[in-house]
Tab-separated table of C-alpha atoms in Angstrom:
chain	number	residue	atom	x	y	z
A	9	MET	CA	-163.470	-82.535	47.787
A	10	ASP	CA	-160.045	-83.384	46.331
A	11	ASN	CA	-160.402	-86.435	44.099
A	12	ARG	CA	-156.774	-86.565	42.968
A	13	GLU	CA	-155.089	-89.906	43.539
A	14	ASN	CA	-152.331	-90.258	46.118
A	15	LYS	CA	-148.851	-89.697	44.729
A	16	VAL	CA	-146.886	-90.152	47.957
A	17	GLN	CA	-147.931	-92.331	50.878
A	18	VAL	CA	-146.035	-92.113	54.159
A	19	SER	CA	-146.960	-94.880	56.603
A	20	HIS	CA	-145.746	-95.037	60.221
A	21	LEU	CA	-142.441	-93.385	59.334
A	22	THR	CA	-140.031	-93.608	62.274
A	23	LYS	CA	-136.381	-92.568	62.283
A	24	GLN	CA	-134.048	-93.102	65.203
A	25	PHE	CA	-130.339	-92.316	65.508
A	26	GLY	CA	-129.063	-94.458	68.360
A	27	ASP	CA	-131.143	-93.470	71.394
A	28	LEU	CA	-132.422	-90.287	69.728
A	29	LEU	CA	-135.931	-90.674	68.338
A	30	VAL	CA	-136.378	-87.982	65.664
A	31	LEU	CA	-139.440	-89.010	63.634
A	32	ASN	CA	-142.161	-90.762	65.619
A	33	ASP	CA	-144.724	-92.824	63.675
A	34	ILE	CA	-145.622	-90.244	61.006
A	35	SER	CA	-148.339	-91.075	58.457
A	36	PHE	CA	-149.855	-88.906	55.712
A	37	ASN	CA	-150.541	-88.866	51.977
A	38	VAL	CA	-149.728	-86.320	49.287
A	39	LYS	CA	-152.084	-86.015	46.339
A	40	LYS	CA	-150.854	-85.969	42.752
A	41	GLY	CA	-150.062	-82.370	41.809
A	42	GLU	CA	-150.509	-81.109	45.369
A	43	PHE	CA	-148.409	-78.333	46.904
A	44	LEU	CA	-147.834	-79.463	50.497
A	45	CYS	CA	-145.989	-77.300	53.015
A	46	ILE	CA	-144.479	-78.715	56.189
A	47	VAL	CA	-143.697	-76.393	59.095
A	48	GLY	CA	-142.506	-76.901	62.632
A	49	PRO	CA	-140.067	-75.732	65.288
A	50	THR	CA	-136.391	-75.417	64.380
A	51	GLY	CA	-134.635	-78.750	64.732
A	52	CYS	CA	-137.809	-80.835	64.815
A	53	GLY	CA	-136.745	-83.181	62.020
A	54	LYS	CA	-138.180	-81.643	58.843
A	55	THR	CA	-134.979	-82.219	56.882
A	56	THR	CA	-134.630	-85.732	58.302
A	57	PHE	CA	-138.014	-86.517	56.763
A	58	LEU	CA	-136.897	-85.331	53.319
A	59	ASN	CA	-133.663	-87.283	53.623
A	60	SER	CA	-135.706	-90.374	54.430
A	61	LEU	CA	-137.865	-89.791	51.369
A	62	THR	CA	-134.791	-89.645	49.117
A	63	LYS	CA	-133.244	-92.665	50.835
A	64	LEU	CA	-130.302	-90.666	52.148
A	65	TYR	CA	-131.540	-92.088	55.442
A	66	GLN	CA	-133.111	-95.505	55.752
A	67	PRO	CA	-136.260	-95.354	57.920
A	68	THR	CA	-136.013	-97.213	61.215
A	69	LYS	CA	-139.656	-98.273	60.776
A	70	GLY	CA	-142.449	-97.619	58.325
A	71	GLU	CA	-142.367	-97.010	54.592
A	72	ILE	CA	-142.661	-94.329	51.933
A	73	LEU	CA	-144.419	-95.181	48.671
A	74	ILE	CA	-144.620	-93.337	45.371
A	75	ASN	CA	-147.402	-94.510	43.068
A	76	GLY	CA	-147.947	-97.412	45.446
A	77	GLU	CA	-144.340	-98.634	45.204
A	78	VAL	CA	-141.485	-98.320	47.685
A	79	VAL	CA	-139.329	-95.300	46.811
A	80	ASP	CA	-136.645	-96.308	44.310
A	81	LEU	CA	-134.485	-93.502	42.927
A	82	LYS	CA	-133.659	-95.655	39.892
A	83	LYS	CA	-137.353	-95.821	39.068
A	84	HIS	CA	-138.875	-92.641	40.492
A	85	ASN	CA	-137.869	-89.212	39.248
A	86	ILE	CA	-137.413	-87.084	42.384
A	87	ALA	CA	-135.836	-83.618	42.369
A	88	TYR	CA	-134.455	-82.054	45.553
A	89	ILE	CA	-133.769	-78.334	46.046
A	90	PHE	CA	-131.633	-77.583	49.106
A	91	GLN	CA	-131.098	-74.459	51.181
A	92	GLU	CA	-127.650	-74.127	49.610
A	93	TYR	CA	-127.328	-73.242	45.929
A	94	SER	CA	-126.436	-76.598	44.378
A	95	THR	CA	-125.058	-75.328	41.093
A	96	MET	CA	-121.863	-76.666	39.538
A	97	PRO	CA	-119.391	-73.738	39.469
A	98	TRP	CA	-117.486	-74.977	36.400
A	99	LEU	CA	-120.661	-75.005	34.257
A	100	THR	CA	-122.524	-72.079	32.743
A	101	VAL	CA	-126.160	-71.344	33.573
A	102	GLU	CA	-127.436	-73.225	30.522
A	103	GLU	CA	-125.078	-76.144	31.180
A	104	ASN	CA	-126.324	-76.392	34.764
A	105	VAL	CA	-129.939	-76.505	33.570
A	106	LEU	CA	-129.045	-78.827	30.663
A	107	ASP	CA	-128.039	-81.561	33.094
A	108	ILE	CA	-131.274	-83.468	32.422
A	109	LYS	CA	-131.255	-87.227	32.787
A	110	HIS	CA	-132.739	-89.658	30.283
A	111	ILE	CA	-133.903	-86.971	27.832
A	112	ASP	CA	-132.858	-86.682	24.194
A	113	ARG	CA	-130.465	-83.729	23.693
A	114	SER	CA	-132.667	-82.064	21.080
A	115	ILE	CA	-135.591	-82.158	23.524
A	116	SER	CA	-133.505	-81.023	26.500
A	117	ASP	CA	-132.172	-78.029	24.537
A	118	LYS	CA	-135.759	-76.876	24.024
A	119	LYS	CA	-136.477	-77.343	27.718
A	120	VAL	CA	-133.454	-75.258	28.668
A	121	GLU	CA	-134.689	-72.434	26.440
A	122	GLU	CA	-138.171	-72.716	27.900
A	123	TYR	CA	-137.222	-72.740	31.571
A	124	LEU	CA	-134.518	-70.093	31.320
A	125	ASP	CA	-137.156	-67.840	29.795
A	126	ILE	CA	-139.658	-68.610	32.564
A	127	VAL	CA	-137.193	-67.738	35.335
A	128	GLY	CA	-135.826	-64.721	33.483
A	129	LEU	CA	-132.263	-65.938	32.905
A	130	THR	CA	-132.090	-66.193	29.104
A	131	LYS	CA	-129.591	-63.347	28.745
A	132	TYR	CA	-127.420	-64.848	31.505
A	133	ARG	CA	-127.205	-68.306	29.931
A	134	LYS	CA	-123.431	-68.066	29.313
A	135	TYR	CA	-122.664	-66.764	32.800
A	136	TYR	CA	-121.009	-68.880	35.488
A	137	PRO	CA	-122.447	-69.245	39.019
A	138	ASP	CA	-119.867	-66.943	40.596
A	139	GLN	CA	-121.124	-64.154	38.317
A	140	LEU	CA	-124.702	-64.437	39.590
A	141	SER	CA	-126.629	-63.042	42.548
A	142	ALA	CA	-128.207	-65.253	45.205
A	143	SER	CA	-131.654	-65.036	43.623
A	144	MET	CA	-130.269	-65.879	40.184
A	145	LEU	CA	-128.500	-68.942	41.563
A	146	GLN	CA	-131.722	-70.189	43.095
A	147	ARG	CA	-133.519	-69.586	39.791
A	148	VAL	CA	-130.963	-71.786	38.040
A	149	VAL	CA	-131.638	-74.565	40.551
A	150	ILE	CA	-135.418	-74.218	40.188
A	151	ALA	CA	-135.223	-74.210	36.380
A	152	ARG	CA	-133.073	-77.354	36.441
A	153	ALA	CA	-135.427	-79.127	38.840
A	154	PHE	CA	-138.548	-78.426	36.784
A	155	ALA	CA	-136.785	-79.216	33.509
A	156	THR	CA	-136.350	-82.803	34.687
A	157	GLU	CA	-140.165	-82.998	34.965
A	158	PRO	CA	-139.965	-84.743	38.354
A	159	GLU	CA	-142.744	-86.878	39.774
A	160	VAL	CA	-142.065	-85.275	43.149
A	161	LEU	CA	-140.172	-82.072	43.896
A	162	LEU	CA	-138.737	-81.742	47.393
A	163	MET	CA	-137.737	-78.276	48.608
A	164	ASP	CA	-135.861	-77.736	51.874
A	165	GLU	CA	-136.161	-74.068	52.935
A	166	PRO	CA	-134.855	-72.912	49.530
A	167	TYR	CA	-135.463	-69.193	50.167
A	168	GLY	CA	-134.329	-69.009	53.775
A	169	GLN	CA	-131.224	-66.951	52.978
A	170	LEU	CA	-132.945	-64.376	50.754
A	171	ASP	CA	-134.424	-61.025	51.681
A	172	ILE	CA	-138.190	-60.657	51.686
A	173	ASP	CA	-138.562	-58.992	48.261
A	174	LEU	CA	-136.492	-61.624	46.484
A	175	ARG	CA	-138.288	-64.378	48.364
A	176	PHE	CA	-141.719	-63.231	47.232
A	177	LYS	CA	-140.554	-62.915	43.619
A	178	LEU	CA	-139.137	-66.441	43.590
A	179	GLU	CA	-142.214	-67.805	45.363
A	180	ASP	CA	-144.396	-66.371	42.602
A	181	GLU	CA	-142.154	-67.911	39.934
A	182	LEU	CA	-142.337	-71.233	41.740
A	183	LEU	CA	-146.149	-71.084	41.869
A	184	HIS	CA	-146.242	-70.283	38.158
A	185	LEU	CA	-144.130	-73.338	37.351
A	186	TRP	CA	-146.119	-75.555	39.692
A	187	GLN	CA	-149.467	-74.515	38.246
A	188	ARG	CA	-148.124	-74.962	34.737
A	189	ASN	CA	-146.555	-78.403	35.281
A	190	LYS	CA	-148.860	-79.865	37.973
A	191	THR	CA	-145.779	-81.162	39.798
A	192	THR	CA	-146.235	-82.721	43.230
A	193	VAL	CA	-144.325	-80.456	45.642
A	194	ILE	CA	-143.320	-81.070	49.259
A	195	PHE	CA	-141.981	-77.798	50.632
A	196	ILE	CA	-140.201	-77.579	53.989
A	197	THR	CA	-140.049	-74.172	55.663
A	198	HIS	CA	-139.782	-72.514	59.061
A	199	ASN	CA	-141.406	-69.395	57.606
A	200	ILE	CA	-145.101	-69.531	58.457
A	201	GLU	CA	-146.089	-66.731	56.085
A	202	GLU	CA	-144.347	-68.591	53.267
A	203	ALA	CA	-146.245	-71.792	54.050
A	204	VAL	CA	-149.596	-69.977	54.025
A	205	TYR	CA	-148.700	-68.168	50.804
A	206	LEU	CA	-147.648	-71.310	48.930
A	207	GLY	CA	-149.381	-74.397	50.267
A	208	GLU	CA	-152.665	-76.078	49.416
A	209	ARG	CA	-152.240	-77.943	52.676
A	210	ILE	CA	-150.006	-77.396	55.684
A	211	LEU	CA	-148.695	-80.037	58.074
A	212	VAL	CA	-147.608	-78.647	61.439
A	213	LEU	CA	-145.011	-80.781	63.216
A	214	THR	CA	-144.256	-81.062	66.927
A	215	ASN	CA	-140.897	-80.871	68.632
A	216	LYS	CA	-138.816	-84.068	68.780
A	217	PRO	CA	-139.773	-86.844	68.899
A	218	THR	CA	-141.608	-85.426	65.897
A	219	SER	CA	-145.168	-86.258	64.962
A	220	ILE	CA	-147.898	-84.395	63.087
A	221	LYS	CA	-149.602	-81.928	65.395
A	222	GLN	CA	-152.245	-80.808	62.925
A	223	GLU	CA	-153.159	-80.783	59.248
A	224	ILE	CA	-154.610	-77.555	57.817
A	225	ILE	CA	-156.385	-77.273	54.467
A	226	ASN	CA	-155.469	-73.952	52.865
A	227	ASP	CA	-158.176	-72.972	50.392
A	228	LEU	CA	-157.396	-69.250	50.286
A	229	PRO	CA	-157.883	-68.006	46.705
A	230	ARG	CA	-154.866	-67.337	44.506
A	231	PRO	CA	-153.140	-64.987	44.014
A	232	ARG	CA	-152.953	-64.636	47.774
A	233	ASP	CA	-152.883	-61.300	49.538
A	234	ILE	CA	-150.655	-61.433	52.619
A	235	ALA	CA	-152.441	-58.367	54.029
A	236	SER	CA	-155.964	-59.797	53.766
A	237	PRO	CA	-157.818	-60.634	57.011
A	238	ASP	CA	-158.244	-64.285	55.987
A	239	PHE	CA	-154.540	-64.672	55.251
A	240	ILE	CA	-153.556	-63.068	58.559
A	241	GLN	CA	-156.036	-65.238	60.452
A	242	LEU	CA	-154.620	-68.448	58.951
A	243	ARG	CA	-151.051	-67.300	59.521
A	244	ASN	CA	-151.855	-66.619	63.172
A	245	GLU	CA	-153.549	-70.008	63.521
A	246	VAL	CA	-150.433	-71.806	62.280
A	247	THR	CA	-148.196	-69.605	64.445
A	248	ASP	CA	-150.202	-70.482	67.557
A	249	LEU	CA	-149.942	-74.189	66.760
A	250	ILE	CA	-146.174	-73.939	66.688
A	251	LYS	CA	-145.867	-71.622	69.704
A	252	TRP	CA	-148.043	-73.503	72.194
A	253	TRP	CA	-147.165	-77.060	73.183
């Protein structure tokens, strides 16, 4: 039984754009330090949910709470990693990671050292984004996000453009950082294998108007073996939930 307190509470979240109902009365909680994966058909509204959480979109109905309070980006430290590599091209790797809010410079310098080492970019610290590969760029973004020590880390298909070998390497680095920092992670993906590999819990969404089709507890032991019978069985279970409506 998971006795961690709720970090994020989503209650009756509904989002409508004119006559188009995208999110339809969605409710769920995310435990403190949990790694939650959300999967569903392409175009079902996964990104709209994250944009509602960050207040880029105002919910039509319902509410999203963090620590029992309505989401307030001035109060709550939320980091967001997009599909695109959101580095600043005029800054070096260390300057991109150093962009840490509300932290004393002497402390942030230490954090930059620490996180560049974790993601294997120490010797590239003086490089600019246009000198880096796709996987390196995403490592910069991940290092910067964790260096802010966010209450909640939102990730929107961050590895969707990478090949399978790079994706697995970055997934393992992400898991290492998550286990080390106990950050609450909400991870959006269309890749079912990725969701089973990463998540403690998986929410499967329906097509629009989007609701939660099923919640799956993923208690497969870590490190996870994608070739194990239990892994394949769970992957197939999630696949079937998305395929059959």
